[in-house]
mmCIF file of C-alpha atoms and ligand atoms in Angstrom:
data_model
loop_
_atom_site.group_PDB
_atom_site.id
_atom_site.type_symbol
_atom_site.label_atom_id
_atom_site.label_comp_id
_atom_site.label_asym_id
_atom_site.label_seq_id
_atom_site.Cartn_x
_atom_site.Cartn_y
_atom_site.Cartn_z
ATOM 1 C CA UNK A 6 -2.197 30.528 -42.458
ATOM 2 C CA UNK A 7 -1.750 29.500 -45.679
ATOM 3 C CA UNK A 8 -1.816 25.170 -46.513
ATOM 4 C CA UNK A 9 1.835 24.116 -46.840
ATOM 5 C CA UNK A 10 3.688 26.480 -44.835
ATOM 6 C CA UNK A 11 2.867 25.236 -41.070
ATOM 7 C CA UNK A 12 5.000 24.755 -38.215
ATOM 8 C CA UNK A 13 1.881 23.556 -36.358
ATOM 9 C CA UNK A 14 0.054 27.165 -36.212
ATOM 10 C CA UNK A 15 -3.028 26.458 -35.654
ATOM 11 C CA UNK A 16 -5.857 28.405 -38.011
ATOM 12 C CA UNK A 17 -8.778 25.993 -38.603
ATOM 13 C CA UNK A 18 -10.762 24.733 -35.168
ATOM 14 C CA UNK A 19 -12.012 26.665 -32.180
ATOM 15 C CA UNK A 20 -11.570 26.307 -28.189
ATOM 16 C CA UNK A 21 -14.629 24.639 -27.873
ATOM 17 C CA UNK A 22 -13.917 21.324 -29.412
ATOM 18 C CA UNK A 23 -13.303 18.697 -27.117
ATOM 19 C CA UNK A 24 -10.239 16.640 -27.090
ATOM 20 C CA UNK A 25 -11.617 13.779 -28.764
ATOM 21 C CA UNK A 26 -12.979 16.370 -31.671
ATOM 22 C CA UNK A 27 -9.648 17.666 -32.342
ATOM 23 C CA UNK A 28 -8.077 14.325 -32.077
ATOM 24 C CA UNK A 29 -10.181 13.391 -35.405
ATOM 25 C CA UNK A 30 -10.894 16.884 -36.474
ATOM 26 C CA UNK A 31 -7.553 19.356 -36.319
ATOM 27 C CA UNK A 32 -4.940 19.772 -39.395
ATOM 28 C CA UNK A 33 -6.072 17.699 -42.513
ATOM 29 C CA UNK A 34 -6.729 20.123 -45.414
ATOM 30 C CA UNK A 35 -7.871 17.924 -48.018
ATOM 31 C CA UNK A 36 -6.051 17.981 -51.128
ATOM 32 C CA UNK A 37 -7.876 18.139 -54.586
ATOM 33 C CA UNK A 38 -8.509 14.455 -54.403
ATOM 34 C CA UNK A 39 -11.020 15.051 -51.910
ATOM 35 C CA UNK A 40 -9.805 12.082 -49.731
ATOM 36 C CA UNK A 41 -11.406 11.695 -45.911
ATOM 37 C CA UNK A 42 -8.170 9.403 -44.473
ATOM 38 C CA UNK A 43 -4.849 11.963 -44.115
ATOM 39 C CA UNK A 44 -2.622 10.946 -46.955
ATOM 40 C CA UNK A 45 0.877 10.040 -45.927
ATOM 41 C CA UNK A 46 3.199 12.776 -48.309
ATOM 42 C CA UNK A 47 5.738 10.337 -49.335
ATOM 43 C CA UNK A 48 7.943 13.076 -51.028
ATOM 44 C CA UNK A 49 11.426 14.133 -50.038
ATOM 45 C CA UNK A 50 11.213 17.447 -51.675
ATOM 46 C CA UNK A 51 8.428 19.526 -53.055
ATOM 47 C CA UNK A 52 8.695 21.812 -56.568
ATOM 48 C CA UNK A 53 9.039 25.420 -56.929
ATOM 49 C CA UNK A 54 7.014 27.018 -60.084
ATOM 50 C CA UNK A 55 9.793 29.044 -61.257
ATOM 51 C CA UNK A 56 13.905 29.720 -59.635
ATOM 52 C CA UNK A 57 12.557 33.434 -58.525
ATOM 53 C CA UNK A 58 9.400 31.581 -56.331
ATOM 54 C CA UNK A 59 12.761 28.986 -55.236
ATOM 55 C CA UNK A 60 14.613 31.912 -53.870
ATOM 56 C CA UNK A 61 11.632 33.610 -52.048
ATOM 57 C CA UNK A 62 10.702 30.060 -50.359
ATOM 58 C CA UNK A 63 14.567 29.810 -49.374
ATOM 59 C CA UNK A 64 14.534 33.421 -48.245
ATOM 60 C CA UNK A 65 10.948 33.420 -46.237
ATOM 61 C CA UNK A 66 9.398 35.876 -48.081
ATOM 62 C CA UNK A 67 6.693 33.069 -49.466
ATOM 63 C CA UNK A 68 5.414 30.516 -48.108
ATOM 64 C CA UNK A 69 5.366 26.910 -48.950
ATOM 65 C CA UNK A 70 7.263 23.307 -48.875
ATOM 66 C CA UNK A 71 10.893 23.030 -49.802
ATOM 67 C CA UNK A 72 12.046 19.550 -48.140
ATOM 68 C CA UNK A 73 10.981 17.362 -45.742
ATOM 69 C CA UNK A 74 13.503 18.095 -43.084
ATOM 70 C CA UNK A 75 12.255 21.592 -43.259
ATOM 71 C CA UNK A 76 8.308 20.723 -43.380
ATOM 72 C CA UNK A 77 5.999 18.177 -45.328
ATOM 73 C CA UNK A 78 2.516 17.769 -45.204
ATOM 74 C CA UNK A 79 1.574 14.716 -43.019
ATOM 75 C CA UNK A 80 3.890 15.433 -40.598
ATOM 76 C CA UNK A 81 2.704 18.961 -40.342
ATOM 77 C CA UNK A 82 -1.236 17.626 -39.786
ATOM 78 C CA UNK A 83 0.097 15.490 -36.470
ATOM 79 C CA UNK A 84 2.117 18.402 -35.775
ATOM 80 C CA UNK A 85 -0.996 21.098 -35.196
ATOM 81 C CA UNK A 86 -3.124 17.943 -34.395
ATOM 82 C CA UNK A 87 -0.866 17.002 -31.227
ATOM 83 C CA UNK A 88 -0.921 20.990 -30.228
ATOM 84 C CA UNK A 89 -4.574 21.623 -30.647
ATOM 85 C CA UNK A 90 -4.914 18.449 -27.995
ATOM 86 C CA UNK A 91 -2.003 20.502 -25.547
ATOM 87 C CA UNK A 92 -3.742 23.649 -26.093
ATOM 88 C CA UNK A 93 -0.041 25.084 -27.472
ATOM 89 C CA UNK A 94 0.470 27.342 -29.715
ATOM 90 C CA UNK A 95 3.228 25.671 -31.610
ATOM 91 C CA UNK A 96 4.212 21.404 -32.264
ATOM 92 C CA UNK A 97 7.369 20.348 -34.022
ATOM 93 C CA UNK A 98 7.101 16.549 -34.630
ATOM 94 C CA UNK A 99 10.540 14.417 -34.149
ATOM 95 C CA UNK A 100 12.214 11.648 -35.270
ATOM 96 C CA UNK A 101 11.749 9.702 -31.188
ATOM 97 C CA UNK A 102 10.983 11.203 -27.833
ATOM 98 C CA UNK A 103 14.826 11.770 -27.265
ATOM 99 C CA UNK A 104 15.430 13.913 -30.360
ATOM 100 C CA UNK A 105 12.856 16.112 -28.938
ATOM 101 C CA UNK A 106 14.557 16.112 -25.429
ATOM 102 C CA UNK A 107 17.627 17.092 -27.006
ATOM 103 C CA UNK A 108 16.009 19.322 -29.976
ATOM 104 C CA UNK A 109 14.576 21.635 -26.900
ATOM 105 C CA UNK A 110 17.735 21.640 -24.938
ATOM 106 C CA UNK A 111 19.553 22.724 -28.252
ATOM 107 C CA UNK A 112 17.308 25.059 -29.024
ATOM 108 C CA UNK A 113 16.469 26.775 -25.714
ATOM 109 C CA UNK A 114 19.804 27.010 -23.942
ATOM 110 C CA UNK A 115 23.400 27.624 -23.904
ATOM 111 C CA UNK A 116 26.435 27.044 -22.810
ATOM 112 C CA UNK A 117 26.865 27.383 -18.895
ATOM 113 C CA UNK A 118 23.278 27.158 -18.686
ATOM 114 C CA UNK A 119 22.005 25.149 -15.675
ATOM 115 C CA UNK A 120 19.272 22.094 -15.813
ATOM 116 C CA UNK A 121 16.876 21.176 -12.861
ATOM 117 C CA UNK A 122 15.529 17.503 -13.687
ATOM 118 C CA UNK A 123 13.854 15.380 -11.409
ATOM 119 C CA UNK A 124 15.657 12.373 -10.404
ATOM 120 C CA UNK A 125 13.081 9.707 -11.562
ATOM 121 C CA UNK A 126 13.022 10.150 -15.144
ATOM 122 C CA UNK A 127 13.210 8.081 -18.204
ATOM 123 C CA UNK A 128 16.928 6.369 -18.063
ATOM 124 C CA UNK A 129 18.369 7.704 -21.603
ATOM 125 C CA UNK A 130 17.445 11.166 -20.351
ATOM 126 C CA UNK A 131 19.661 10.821 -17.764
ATOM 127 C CA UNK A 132 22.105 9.998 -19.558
ATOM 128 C CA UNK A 133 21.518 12.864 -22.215
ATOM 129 C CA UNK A 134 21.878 15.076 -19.483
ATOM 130 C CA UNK A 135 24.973 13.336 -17.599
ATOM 131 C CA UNK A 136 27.386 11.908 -20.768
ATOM 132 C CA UNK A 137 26.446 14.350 -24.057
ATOM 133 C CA UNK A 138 25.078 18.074 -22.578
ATOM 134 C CA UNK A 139 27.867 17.796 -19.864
ATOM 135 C CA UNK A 140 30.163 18.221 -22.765
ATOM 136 C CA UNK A 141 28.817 21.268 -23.879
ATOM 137 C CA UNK A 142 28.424 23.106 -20.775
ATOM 138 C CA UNK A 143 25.079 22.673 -19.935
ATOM 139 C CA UNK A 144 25.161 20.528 -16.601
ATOM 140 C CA UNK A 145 22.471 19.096 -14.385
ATOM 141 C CA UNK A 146 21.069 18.534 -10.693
ATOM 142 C CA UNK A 147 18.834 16.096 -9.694
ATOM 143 C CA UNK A 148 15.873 16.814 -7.502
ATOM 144 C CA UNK A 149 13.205 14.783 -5.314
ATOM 145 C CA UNK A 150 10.446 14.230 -7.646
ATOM 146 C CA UNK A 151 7.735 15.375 -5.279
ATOM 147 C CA UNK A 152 10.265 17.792 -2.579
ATOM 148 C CA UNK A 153 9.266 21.602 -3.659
ATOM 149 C CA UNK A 154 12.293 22.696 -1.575
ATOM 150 C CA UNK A 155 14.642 20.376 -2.766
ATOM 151 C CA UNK A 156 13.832 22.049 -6.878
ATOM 152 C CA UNK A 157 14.126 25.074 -5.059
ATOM 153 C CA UNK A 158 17.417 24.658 -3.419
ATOM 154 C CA UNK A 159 19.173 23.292 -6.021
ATOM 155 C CA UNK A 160 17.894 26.379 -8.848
ATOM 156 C CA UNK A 161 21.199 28.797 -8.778
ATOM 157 C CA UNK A 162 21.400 32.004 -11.057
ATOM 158 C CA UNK A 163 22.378 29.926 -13.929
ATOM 159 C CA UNK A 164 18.956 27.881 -14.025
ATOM 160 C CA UNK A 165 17.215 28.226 -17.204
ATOM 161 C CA UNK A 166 15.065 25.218 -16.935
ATOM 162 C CA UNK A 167 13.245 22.632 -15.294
ATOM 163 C CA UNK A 168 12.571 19.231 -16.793
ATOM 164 C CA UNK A 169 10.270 16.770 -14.828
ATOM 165 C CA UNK A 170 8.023 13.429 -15.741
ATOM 166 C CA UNK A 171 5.082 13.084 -13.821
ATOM 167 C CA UNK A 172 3.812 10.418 -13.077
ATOM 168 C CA UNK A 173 7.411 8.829 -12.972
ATOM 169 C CA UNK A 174 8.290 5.490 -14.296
ATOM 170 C CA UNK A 175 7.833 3.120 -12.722
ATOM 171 C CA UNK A 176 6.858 4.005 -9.508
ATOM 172 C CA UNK A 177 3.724 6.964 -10.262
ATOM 173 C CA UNK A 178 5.457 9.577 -8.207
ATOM 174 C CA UNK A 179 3.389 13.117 -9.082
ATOM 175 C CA UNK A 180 4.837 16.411 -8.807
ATOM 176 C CA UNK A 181 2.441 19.696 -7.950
ATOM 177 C CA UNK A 182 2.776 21.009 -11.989
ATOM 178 C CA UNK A 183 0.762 24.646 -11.251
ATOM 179 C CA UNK A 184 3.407 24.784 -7.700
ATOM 180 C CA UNK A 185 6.454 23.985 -10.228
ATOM 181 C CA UNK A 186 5.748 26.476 -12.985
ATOM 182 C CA UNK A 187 5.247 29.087 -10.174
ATOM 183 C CA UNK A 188 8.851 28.189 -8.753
ATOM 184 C CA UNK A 189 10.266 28.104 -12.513
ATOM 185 C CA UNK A 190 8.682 31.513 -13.723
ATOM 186 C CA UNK A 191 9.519 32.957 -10.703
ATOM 187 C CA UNK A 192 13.604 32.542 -10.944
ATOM 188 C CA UNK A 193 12.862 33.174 -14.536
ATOM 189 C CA UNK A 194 13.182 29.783 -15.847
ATOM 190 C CA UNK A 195 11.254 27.718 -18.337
ATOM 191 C CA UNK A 196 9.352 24.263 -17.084
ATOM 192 C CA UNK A 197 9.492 21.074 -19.138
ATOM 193 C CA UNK A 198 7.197 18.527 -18.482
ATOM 194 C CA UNK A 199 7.454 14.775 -20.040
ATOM 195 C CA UNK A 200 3.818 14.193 -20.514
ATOM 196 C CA UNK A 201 4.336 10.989 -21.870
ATOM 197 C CA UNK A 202 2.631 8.950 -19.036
ATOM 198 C CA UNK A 203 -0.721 10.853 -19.311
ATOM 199 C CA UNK A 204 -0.820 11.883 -22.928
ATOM 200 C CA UNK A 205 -3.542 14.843 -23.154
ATOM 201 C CA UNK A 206 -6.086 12.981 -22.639
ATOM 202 C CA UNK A 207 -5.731 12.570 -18.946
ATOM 203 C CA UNK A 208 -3.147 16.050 -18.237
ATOM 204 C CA UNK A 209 -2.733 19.013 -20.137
ATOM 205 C CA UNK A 210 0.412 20.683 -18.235
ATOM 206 C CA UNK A 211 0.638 23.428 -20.685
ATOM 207 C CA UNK A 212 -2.702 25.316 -19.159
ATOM 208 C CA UNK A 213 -1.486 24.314 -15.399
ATOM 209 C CA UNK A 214 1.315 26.780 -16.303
ATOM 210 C CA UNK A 215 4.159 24.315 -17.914
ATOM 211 C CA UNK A 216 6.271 26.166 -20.893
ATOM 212 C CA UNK A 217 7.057 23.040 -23.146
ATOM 213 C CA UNK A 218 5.432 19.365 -23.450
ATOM 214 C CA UNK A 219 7.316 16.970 -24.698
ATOM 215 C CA UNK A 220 6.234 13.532 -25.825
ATOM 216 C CA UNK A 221 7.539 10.059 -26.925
ATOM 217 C CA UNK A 222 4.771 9.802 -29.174
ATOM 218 C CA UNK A 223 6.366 5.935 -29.427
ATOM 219 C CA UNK A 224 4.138 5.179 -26.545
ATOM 220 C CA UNK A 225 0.698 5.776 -26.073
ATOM 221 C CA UNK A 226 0.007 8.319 -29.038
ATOM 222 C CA UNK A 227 0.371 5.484 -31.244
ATOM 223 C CA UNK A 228 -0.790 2.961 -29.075
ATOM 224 C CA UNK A 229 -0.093 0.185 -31.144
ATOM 225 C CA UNK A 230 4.026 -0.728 -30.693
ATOM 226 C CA UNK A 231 4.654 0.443 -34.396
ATOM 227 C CA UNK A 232 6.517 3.606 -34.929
ATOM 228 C CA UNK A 233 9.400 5.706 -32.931
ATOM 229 C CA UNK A 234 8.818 9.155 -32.801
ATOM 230 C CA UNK A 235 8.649 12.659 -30.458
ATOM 231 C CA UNK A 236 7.252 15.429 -30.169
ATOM 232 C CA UNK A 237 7.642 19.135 -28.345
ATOM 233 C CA UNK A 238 4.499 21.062 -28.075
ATOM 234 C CA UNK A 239 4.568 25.014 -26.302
ATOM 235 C CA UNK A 240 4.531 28.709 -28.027
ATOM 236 C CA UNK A 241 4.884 29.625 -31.399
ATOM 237 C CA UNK A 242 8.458 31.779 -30.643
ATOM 238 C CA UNK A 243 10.476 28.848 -28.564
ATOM 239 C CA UNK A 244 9.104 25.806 -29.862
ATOM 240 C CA UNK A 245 7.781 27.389 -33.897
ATOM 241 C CA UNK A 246 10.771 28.853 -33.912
ATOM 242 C CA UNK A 247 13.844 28.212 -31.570
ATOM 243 C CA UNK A 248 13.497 24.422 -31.604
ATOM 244 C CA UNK A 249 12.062 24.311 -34.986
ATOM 245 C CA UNK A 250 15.226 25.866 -36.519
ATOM 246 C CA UNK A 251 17.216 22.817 -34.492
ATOM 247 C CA UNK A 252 15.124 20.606 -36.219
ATOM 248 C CA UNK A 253 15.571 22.017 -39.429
ATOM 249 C CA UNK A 254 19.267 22.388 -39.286
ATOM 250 C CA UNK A 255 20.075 19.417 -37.230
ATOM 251 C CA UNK A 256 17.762 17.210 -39.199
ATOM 252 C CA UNK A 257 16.547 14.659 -36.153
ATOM 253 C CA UNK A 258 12.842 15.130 -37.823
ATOM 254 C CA UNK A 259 9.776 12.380 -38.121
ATOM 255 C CA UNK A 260 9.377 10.704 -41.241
ATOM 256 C CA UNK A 261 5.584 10.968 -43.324
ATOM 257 C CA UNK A 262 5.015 7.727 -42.155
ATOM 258 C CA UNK A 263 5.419 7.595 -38.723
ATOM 259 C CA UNK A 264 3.391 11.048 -38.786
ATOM 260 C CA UNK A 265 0.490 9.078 -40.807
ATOM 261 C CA UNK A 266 0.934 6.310 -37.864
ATOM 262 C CA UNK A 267 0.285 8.962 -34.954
ATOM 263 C CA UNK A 268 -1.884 10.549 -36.768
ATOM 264 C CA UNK A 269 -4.628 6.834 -36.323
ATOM 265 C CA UNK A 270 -3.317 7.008 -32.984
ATOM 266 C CA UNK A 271 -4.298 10.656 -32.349
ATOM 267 C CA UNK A 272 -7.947 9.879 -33.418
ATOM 268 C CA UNK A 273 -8.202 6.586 -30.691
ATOM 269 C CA UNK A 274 -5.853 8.276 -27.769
ATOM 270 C CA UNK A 275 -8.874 9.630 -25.561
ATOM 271 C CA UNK A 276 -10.864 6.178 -25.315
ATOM 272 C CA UNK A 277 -7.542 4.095 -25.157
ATOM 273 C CA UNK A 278 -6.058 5.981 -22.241
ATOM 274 C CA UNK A 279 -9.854 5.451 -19.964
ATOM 275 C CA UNK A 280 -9.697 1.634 -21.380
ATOM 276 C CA UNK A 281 -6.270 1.736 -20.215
ATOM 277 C CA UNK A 282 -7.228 3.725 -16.693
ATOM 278 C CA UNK A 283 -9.840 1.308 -16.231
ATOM 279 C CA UNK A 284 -7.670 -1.867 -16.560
ATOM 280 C CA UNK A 285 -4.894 -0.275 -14.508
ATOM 281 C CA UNK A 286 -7.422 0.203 -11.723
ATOM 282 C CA UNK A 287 -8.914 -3.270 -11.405
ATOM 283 C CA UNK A 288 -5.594 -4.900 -11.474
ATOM 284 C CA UNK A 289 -4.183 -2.483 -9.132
ATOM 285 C CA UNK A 290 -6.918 -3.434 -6.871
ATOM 286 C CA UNK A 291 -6.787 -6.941 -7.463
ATOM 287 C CA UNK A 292 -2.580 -6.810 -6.841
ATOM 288 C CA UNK A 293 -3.670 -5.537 -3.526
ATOM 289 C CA UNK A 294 -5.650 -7.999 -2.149
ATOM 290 C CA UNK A 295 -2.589 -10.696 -2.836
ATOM 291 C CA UNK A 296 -0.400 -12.427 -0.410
ATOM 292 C CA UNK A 297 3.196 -11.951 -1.388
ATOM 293 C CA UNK A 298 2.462 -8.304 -2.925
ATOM 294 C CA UNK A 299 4.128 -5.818 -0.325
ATOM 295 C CA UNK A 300 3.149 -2.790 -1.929
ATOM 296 C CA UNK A 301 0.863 -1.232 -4.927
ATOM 297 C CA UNK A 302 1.919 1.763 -6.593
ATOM 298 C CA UNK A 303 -0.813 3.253 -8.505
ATOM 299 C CA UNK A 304 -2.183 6.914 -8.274
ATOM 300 C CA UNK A 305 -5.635 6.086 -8.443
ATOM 301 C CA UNK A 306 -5.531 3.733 -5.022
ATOM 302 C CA UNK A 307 -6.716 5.867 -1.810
ATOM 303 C CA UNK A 308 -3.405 4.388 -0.073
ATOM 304 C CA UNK A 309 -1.253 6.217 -2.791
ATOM 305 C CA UNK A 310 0.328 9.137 -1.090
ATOM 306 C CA UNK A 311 -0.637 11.557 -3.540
ATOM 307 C CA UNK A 312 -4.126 10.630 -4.689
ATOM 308 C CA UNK A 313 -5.388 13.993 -3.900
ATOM 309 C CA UNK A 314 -2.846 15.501 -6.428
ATOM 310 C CA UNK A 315 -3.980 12.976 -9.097
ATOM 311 C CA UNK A 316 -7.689 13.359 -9.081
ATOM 312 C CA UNK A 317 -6.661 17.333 -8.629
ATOM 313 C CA UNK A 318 -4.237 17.288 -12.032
ATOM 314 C CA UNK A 319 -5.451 14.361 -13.906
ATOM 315 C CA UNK A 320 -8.638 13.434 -15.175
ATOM 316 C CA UNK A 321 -8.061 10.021 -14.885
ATOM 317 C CA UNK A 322 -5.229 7.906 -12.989
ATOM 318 C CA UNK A 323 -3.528 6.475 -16.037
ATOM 319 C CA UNK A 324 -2.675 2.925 -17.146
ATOM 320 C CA UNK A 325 1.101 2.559 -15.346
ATOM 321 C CA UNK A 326 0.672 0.105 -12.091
ATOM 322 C CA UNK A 327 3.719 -0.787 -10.092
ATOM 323 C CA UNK A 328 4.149 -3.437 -7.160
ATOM 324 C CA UNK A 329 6.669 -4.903 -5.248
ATOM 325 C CA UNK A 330 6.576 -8.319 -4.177
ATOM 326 C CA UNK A 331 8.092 -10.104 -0.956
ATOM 327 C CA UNK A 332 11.098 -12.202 -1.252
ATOM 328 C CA UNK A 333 13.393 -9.113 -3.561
ATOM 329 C CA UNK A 334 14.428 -9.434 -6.646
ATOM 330 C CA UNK A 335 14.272 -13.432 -6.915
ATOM 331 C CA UNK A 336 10.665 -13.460 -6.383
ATOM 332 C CA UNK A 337 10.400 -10.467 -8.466
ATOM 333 C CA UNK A 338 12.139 -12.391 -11.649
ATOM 334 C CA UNK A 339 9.849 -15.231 -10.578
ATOM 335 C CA UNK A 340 6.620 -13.225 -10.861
ATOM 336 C CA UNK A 341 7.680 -12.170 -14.227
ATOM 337 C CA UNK A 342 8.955 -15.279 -15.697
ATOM 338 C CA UNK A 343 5.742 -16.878 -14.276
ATOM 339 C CA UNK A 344 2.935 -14.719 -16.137
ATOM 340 C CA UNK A 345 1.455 -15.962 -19.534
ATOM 341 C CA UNK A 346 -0.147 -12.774 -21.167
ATOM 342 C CA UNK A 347 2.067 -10.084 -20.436
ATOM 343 C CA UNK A 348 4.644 -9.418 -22.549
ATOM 344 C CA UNK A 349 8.234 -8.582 -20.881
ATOM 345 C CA UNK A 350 9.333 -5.694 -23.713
ATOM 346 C CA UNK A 351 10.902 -2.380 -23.942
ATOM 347 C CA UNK A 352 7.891 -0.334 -24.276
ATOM 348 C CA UNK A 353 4.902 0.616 -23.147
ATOM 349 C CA UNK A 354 1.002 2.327 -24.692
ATOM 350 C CA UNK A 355 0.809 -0.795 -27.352
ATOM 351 C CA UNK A 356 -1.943 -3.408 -27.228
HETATM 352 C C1 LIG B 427 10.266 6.247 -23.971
HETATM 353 C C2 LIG B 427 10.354 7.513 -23.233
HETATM 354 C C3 LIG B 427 11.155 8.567 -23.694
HETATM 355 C C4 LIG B 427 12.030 8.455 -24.915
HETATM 356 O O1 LIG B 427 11.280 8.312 -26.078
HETATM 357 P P1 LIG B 427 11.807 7.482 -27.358
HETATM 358 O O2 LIG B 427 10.675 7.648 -28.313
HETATM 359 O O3 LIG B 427 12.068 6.083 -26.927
HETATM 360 O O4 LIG B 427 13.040 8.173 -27.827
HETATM 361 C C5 LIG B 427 11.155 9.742 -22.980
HETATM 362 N N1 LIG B 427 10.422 9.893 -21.854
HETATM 363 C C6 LIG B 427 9.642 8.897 -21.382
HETATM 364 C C7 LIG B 427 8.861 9.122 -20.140
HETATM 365 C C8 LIG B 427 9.575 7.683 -22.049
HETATM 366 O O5 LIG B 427 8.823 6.692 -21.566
#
């Protein structure tokens, strides 16, 4: 595919590169300049050589930049960088994690279409779901996270797609992904996973049979607390071109900067999620051994209820530990207040 016109095809790296090599490796093609770093495209618009190359660009018949709602350079190289790392076809980069939510659900269904989500999931998707697609038809049903039978009783003929997080936040309850897609594909609807807990590097959902990937790349892609941004990841026809043209028209897209951001995030994301593993585990361990903690949540502990699933689907546990402490929510606020290091924020993947 020619430089310029992507939509996060991928045309320059084979399957045998590891993760890490395409986290480095996939989507820079270096300009004239010769340059090793990814330059951020700071450029709102691109030029045409003449109006009659203009019109072809605007009509598709050649290929190239127009504007940078459309497609720009940087943001294109995180774009087939983040995909070769899913093993999708197809990456459109977004302005945050919820404009790629929404981007998907506008571009892949319609009204009186029907929404499986689990129940445990991010709070602003919920409310996606609940207060804005309610309005337009599209309405919702909540299922337990890890309950095969619940997803399946709740699918009617008007199901078109299942959205799940797994592990969910905060408490690192897994759903079976291979046993989901199956139930999706087989009542002919289209599963959406939230990998935004496990990043790549620890879960690739799209080859356990998952249609779409979507990520807050806010979190651990960038893995430093500086930029907002999303992502979808899946095949070149519903994410290339059905969300894509969302994008496009809509306009919710990611700025050059953020994409040069992700980008030094992509190239770190494989040894930052084991450091992050790692830590998890020891303090999940050491949490356990404390008086006053009730319970650890953390899927790498043998006493987690699905550890089998999580050394089954994920390469590593992940960095997300959980615990409740005796005493409710008093002691809880106590705990919190009480700790020196940690910082109490809205966020999570940064330093
Ligand atoms: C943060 C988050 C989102 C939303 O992403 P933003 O970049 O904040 O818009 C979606 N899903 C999960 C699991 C998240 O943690």
């Amino acid at each position: 595919m020619a430089a310029g016109d992507g939509r996060g095809e991928l045309s320059d790296w084979d399957d045998d590169w590891a993760i890490e090599t395409r986290g480095i490796r996939v989507g820079h093609r270096r300009t004239a300049e010769g340059e090793h770093s990814e330059p951020i495209f700071a450029t709102s618009s691109f030029v045409f050589a003449s109006a009659a190359e203009a019109a072809a660009r605007f009509a598709g018949d050649s290929a190239g930049n127009i504007y940078s709602r459309f497609t720009n350079p940087t943001v294109r190289t995180f774009e087939e960088r983040l995909a070769a790392m899913e093993g999708g076809e197809a990456c459109v980069a977004t302005a945050s994690g919820m404009a790629a939510i929404l981007a998907t659900c506008m571009g892949l269904l319609e009204q009186g279409d029907h929404i499986v989500s689990s129940r445990s999931i991010f709070g602003s998707t919920t409310m996606l779901f609940d207060k804005y697609l309610s309005r337009f038809g599209l309405s919702t049903d909540y299922a337990a996270l890890s309950d095969l039978d619940d997803w399946q009783r709740l699918i009617t003929p008007r199901t078109r797609l299942l959205f799940v997080e797994t592990p969910s936040n905060p408490l690192t309850e897994l759903c079976d992904i291979a046993a989901l897609a199956e139930l999706a594909h087989r009542h002919g609807c289209l599963l959406v996973v939230d990998n935004c807990f496990c990043t790549p590097a620890l879960q690739q959902p799209l080859a356990l049979g998952a249609d779409i990937v979507i990520h807050s790349a806010t979190k651990y892609l960038d893995g430093q607390g500086r930029a907002v941004g999303g992502a979808v990841v899946g095949d070149r026809k519903r994410v290339g071109e059905d969300v894509f043209g969302v994008l496009r028209t809509a306009g919710p897209t990611m700025s050059p900067f953020a994409a040069w951001v992700f980008l030094k995030g992509l190239e770190t994301l494989s040894l930052r999620m084991q450091a992050h593993s790692a830590n998890a585990a020891r303090l999940a361990d050491w949490l356990q051994q404390k008086p006053g903690v009730a319970r650890v949540y953390f899927p790498g502990l043998p006493s987690h209820p699905q550890h089998d699933l999580a050394a089954r689907q994920q390469t590593l546990p992940g960095g997300i530990v959980a615990f409740d402490v005796d005493g409710g929510r008093d002691a809880a606020w106590r705990v919190i207040d009480a700790t020196r290091m940690l910082s109490i924020t809205a966020n999570l993947g940064d330093a």
